[in-house]
CSV table of C-alpha atoms in Angstrom, one decimal:
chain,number,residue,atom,x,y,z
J,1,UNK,CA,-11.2,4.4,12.5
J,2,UNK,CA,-8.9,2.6,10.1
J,3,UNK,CA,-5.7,4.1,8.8
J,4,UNK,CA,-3.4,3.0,6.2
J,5,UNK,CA,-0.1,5.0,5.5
J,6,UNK,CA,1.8,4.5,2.3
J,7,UNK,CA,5.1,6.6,1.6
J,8,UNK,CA,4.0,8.8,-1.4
J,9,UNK,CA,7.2,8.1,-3.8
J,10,UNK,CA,9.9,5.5,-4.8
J,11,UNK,CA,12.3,5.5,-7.7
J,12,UNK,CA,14.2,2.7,-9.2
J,13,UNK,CA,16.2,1.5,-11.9
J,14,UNK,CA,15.3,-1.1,-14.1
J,15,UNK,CA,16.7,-4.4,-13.2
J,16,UNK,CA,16.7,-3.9,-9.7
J,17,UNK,CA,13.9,-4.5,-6.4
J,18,UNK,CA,11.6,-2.4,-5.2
J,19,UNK,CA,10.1,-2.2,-1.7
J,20,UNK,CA,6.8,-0.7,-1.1
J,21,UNK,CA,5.6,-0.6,2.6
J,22,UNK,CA,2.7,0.0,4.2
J,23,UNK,CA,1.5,0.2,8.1
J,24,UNK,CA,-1.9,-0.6,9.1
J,25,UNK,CA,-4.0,0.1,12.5
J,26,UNK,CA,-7.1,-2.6,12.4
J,27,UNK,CA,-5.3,-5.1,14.2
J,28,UNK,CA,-9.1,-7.0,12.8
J,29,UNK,CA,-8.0,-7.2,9.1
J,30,UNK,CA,-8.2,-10.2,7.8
J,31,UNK,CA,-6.9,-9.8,4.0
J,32,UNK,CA,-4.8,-7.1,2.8
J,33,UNK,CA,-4.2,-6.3,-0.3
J,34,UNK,CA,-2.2,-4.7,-3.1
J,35,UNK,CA,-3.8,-2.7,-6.1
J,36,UNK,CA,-1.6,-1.8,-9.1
J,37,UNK,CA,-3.1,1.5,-10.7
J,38,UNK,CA,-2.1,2.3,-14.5
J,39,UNK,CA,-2.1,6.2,-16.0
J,40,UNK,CA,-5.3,6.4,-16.7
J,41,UNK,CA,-7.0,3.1,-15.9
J,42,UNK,CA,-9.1,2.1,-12.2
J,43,UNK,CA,-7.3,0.0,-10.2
J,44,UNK,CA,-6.6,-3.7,-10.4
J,45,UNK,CA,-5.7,-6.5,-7.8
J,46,UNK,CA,-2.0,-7.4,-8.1
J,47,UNK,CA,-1.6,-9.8,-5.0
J,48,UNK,CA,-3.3,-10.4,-1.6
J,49,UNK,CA,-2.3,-11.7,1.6
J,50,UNK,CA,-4.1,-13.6,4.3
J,51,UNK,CA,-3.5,-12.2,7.8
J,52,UNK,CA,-2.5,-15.6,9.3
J,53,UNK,CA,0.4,-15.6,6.3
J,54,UNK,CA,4.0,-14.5,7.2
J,55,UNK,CA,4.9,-14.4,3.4
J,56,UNK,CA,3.1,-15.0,-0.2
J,57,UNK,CA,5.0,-15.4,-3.4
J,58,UNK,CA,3.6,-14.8,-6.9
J,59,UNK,CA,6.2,-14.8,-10.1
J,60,UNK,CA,8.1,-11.3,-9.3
J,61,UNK,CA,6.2,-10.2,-6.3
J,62,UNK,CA,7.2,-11.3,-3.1
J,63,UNK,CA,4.4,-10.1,-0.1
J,64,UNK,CA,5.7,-9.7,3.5
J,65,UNK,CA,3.7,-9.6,6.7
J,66,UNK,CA,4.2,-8.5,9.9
J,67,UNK,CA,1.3,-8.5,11.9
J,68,UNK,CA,2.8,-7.7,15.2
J,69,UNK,CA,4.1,-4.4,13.5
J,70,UNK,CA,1.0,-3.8,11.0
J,71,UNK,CA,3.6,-4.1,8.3
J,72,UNK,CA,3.1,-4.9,4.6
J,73,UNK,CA,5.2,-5.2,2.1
J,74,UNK,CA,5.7,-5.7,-1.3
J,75,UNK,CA,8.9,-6.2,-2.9
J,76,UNK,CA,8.9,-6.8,-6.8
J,77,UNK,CA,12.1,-8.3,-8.3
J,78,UNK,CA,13.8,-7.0,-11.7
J,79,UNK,CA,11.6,-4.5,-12.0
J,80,UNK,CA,11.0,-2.8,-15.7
J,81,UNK,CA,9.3,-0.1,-17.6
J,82,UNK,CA,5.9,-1.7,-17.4
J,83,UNK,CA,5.9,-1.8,-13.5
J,84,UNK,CA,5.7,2.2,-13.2
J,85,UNK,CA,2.7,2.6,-12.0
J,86,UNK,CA,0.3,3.6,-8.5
J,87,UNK,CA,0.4,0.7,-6.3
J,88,UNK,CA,-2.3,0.5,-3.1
J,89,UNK,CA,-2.0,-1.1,-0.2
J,90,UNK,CA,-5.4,-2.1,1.2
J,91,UNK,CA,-7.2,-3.5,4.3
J,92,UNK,CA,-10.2,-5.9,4.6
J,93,UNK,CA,-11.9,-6.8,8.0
J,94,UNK,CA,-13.6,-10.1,7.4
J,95,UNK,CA,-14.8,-11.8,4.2
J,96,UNK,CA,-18.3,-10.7,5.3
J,97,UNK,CA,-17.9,-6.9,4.4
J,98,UNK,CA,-16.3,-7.3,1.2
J,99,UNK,CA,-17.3,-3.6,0.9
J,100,UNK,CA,-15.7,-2.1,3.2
J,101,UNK,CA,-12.1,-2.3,2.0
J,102,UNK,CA,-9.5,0.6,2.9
J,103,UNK,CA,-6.8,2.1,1.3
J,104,UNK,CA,-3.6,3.8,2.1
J,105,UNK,CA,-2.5,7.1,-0.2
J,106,UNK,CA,-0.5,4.9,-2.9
J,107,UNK,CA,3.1,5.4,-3.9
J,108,UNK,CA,3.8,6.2,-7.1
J,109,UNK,CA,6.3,3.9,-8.5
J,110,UNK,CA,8.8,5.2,-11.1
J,111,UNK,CA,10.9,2.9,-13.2
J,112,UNK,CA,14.2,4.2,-14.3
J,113,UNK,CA,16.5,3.0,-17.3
Z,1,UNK,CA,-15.6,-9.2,-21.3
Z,2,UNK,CA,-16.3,-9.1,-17.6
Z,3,UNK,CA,-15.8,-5.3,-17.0
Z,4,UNK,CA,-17.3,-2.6,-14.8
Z,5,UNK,CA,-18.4,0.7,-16.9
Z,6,UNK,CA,-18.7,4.2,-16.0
Z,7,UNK,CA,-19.8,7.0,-18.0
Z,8,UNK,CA,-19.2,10.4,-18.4
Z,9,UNK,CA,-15.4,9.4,-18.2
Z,10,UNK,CA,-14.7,13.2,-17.7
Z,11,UNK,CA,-17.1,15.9,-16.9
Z,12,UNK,CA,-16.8,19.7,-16.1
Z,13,UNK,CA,-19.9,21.2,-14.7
Z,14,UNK,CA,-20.4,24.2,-12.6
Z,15,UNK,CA,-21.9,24.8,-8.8
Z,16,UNK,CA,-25.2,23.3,-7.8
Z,17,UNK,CA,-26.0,21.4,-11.4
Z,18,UNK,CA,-26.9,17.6,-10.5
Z,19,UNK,CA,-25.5,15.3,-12.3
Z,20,UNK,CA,-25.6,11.4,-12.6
Z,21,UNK,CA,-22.3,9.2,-12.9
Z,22,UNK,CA,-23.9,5.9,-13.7
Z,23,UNK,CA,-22.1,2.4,-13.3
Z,24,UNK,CA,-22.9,-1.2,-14.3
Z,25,UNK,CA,-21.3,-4.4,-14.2
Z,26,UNK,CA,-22.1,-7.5,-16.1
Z,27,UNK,CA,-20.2,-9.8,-13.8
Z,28,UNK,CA,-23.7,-10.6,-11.4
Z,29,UNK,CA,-21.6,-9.0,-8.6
Z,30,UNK,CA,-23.6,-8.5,-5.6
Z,31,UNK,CA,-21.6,-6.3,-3.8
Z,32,UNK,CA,-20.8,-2.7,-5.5
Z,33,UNK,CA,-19.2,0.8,-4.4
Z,34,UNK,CA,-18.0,3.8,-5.1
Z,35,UNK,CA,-15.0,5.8,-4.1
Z,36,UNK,CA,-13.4,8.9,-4.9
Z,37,UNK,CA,-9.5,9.4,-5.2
Z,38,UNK,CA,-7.7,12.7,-4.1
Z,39,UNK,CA,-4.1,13.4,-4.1
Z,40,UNK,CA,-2.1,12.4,-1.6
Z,41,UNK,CA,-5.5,11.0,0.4
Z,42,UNK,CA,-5.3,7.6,-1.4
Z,43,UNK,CA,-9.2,6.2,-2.1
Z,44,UNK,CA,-12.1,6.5,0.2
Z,45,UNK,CA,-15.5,4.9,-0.1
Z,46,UNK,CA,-18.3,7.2,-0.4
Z,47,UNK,CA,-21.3,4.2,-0.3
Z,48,UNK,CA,-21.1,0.8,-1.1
Z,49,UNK,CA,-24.1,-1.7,-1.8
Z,50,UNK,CA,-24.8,-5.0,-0.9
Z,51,UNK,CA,-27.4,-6.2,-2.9
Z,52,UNK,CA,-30.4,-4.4,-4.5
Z,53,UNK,CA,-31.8,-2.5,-2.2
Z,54,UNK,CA,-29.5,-2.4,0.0
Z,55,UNK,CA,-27.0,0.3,0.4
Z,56,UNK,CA,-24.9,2.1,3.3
Z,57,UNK,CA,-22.6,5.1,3.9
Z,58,UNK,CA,-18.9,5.0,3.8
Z,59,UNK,CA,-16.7,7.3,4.9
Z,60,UNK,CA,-17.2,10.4,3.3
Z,61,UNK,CA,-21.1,10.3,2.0
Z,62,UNK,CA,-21.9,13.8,2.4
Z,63,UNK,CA,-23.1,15.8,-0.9
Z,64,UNK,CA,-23.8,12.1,-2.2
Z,65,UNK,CA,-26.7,10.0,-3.3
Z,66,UNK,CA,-27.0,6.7,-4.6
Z,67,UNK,CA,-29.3,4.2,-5.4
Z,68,UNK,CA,-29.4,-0.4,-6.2
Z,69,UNK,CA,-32.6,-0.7,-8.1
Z,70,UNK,CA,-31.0,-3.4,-10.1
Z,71,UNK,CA,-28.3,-5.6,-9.5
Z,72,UNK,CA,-26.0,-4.5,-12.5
Z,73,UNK,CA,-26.5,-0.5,-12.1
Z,74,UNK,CA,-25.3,1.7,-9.0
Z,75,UNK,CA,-25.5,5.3,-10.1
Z,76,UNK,CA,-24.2,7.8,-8.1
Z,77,UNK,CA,-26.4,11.0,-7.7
Z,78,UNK,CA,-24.4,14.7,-6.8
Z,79,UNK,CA,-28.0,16.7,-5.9
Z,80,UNK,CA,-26.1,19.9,-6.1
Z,81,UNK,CA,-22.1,19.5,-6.9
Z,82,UNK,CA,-19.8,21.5,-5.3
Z,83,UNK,CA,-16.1,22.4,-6.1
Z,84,UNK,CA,-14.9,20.3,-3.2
Z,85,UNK,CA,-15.9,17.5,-5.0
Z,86,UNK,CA,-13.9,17.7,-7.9
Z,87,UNK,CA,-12.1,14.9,-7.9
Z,88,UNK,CA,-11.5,11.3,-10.2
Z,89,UNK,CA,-14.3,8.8,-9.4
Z,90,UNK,CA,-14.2,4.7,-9.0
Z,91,UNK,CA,-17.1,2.4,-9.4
Z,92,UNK,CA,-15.9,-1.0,-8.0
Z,93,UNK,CA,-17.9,-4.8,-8.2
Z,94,UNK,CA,-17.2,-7.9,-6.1
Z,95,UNK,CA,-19.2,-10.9,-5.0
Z,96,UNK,CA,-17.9,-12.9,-1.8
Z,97,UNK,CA,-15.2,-14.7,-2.3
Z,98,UNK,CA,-12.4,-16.5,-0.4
Z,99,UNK,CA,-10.4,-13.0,-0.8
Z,100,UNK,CA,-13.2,-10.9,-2.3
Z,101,UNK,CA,-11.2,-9.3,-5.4
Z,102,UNK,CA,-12.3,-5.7,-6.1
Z,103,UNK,CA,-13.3,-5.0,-10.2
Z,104,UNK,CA,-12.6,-1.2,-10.7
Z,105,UNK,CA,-14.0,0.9,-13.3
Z,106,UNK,CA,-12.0,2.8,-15.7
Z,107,UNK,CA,-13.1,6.2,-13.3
Z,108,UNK,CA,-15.1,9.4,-14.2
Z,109,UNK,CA,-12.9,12.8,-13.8
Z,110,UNK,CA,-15.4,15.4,-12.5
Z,111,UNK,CA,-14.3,19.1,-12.1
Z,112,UNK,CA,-16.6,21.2,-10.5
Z,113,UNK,CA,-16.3,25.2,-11.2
């Protein structure tokens, strides 16, 4: 089936980027996606991508794709306080199973002054 | 305020007690689904529903029940809990869409003893 890998942890300082990665195996996804998740709140859509995109850029967040690979990336500039939080990378086949999204382990972000 | 409730938020109960975590949306989302989220295993769907009516398995439905008798609720049934399903629960809404955004809940905390 599906598999989406996340690497667990990643600390930063305020002020500088962070990279979050993810690697994929449905070489059939057609969005992918990136869920910020707050201490104790569900999880909310912070950016997505289309698979036939090398790049998206939203404010501070800067999505990379690398389909080849099944890469994904999101890099978030001058990071702060308010960034610490669970982020998700997820996969979607098609628009018609909006359902049947999956999602890696998450990396925990933590923010550093 | 389009939101997606769940209630109990947290719950201890012990072996083999059913319970009922109910979710409702107020959004008219079509689609809805739940998931459970363990450490270091990320989220995984345990059934989603398409419409009223209409439901399916995801990837880990076993111990689980569910039902779509109206388009706002989608409670999720545990016939007769078991430890190994202690874990933090997310209801989730969406309705087809160009990129199909996923509305979480705020998540129910079960502990089974």
């Amino acid at each position: 089936g599906e598999d989406v890998e996340q690497s667990l942890f990643l600390s930063v300082r305020e002020g500088d980027s962070s990279v979050i990665n993810c690697t994929y195996t449905d070489s059939s996804s057609t969005y992918l996606y990136w869920y910020k998740q707050e201490p104790g709140a569900g999880l909310q859509l912070l950016t997505y991508i289309f698979s036939n995109m090398d790049m998206k850029q939203d404010q501070r967040l800067t999505v990379l794709l690398n389909k080849k690979d099944k890469h994904l990336s999101l890099r978030i500039a001058d990071t702060q306080t308010g960034d610490s939080a669970i982020y998700f990378c997820a996969e979607s086949p098609d628009t018609g199973t909006a359902s049947k999204l999956t999602f890696g382990t998450g990396t925990r972000l933590q923010v550093t002054l | 305020e389009a939101q997606v409730t769940q209630n109990p938020r947290y719950l201890i109960t012990v072996t083999g007690k059913k319970l009922t975590v109910t979710c409702s949306q107020n959004m008219n989302h079509e689609y809805m689904s739940w998931y459970r989220q363990d450490p270091g295993l990320g989220l995984r769907q345990i059934y989603y529903s398409m419409n009223v009516e209409v439901t399916d398995k995801g990837d880990v439905p076993e111990g689980y029940k569910v039902s779509r008798k109206e388009k706002r609720n989608f409670p999720l049934i545990l016939e007769s809990p078991s430890p190994n399903q202690t874990s933090l629960y997310f209801c989730a809404s969406c309705t087809p869409s160009s990129y199909n955004e996923q509305f979480f809940g705020p998540g129910t905390r079960l502990t089974v003893l």
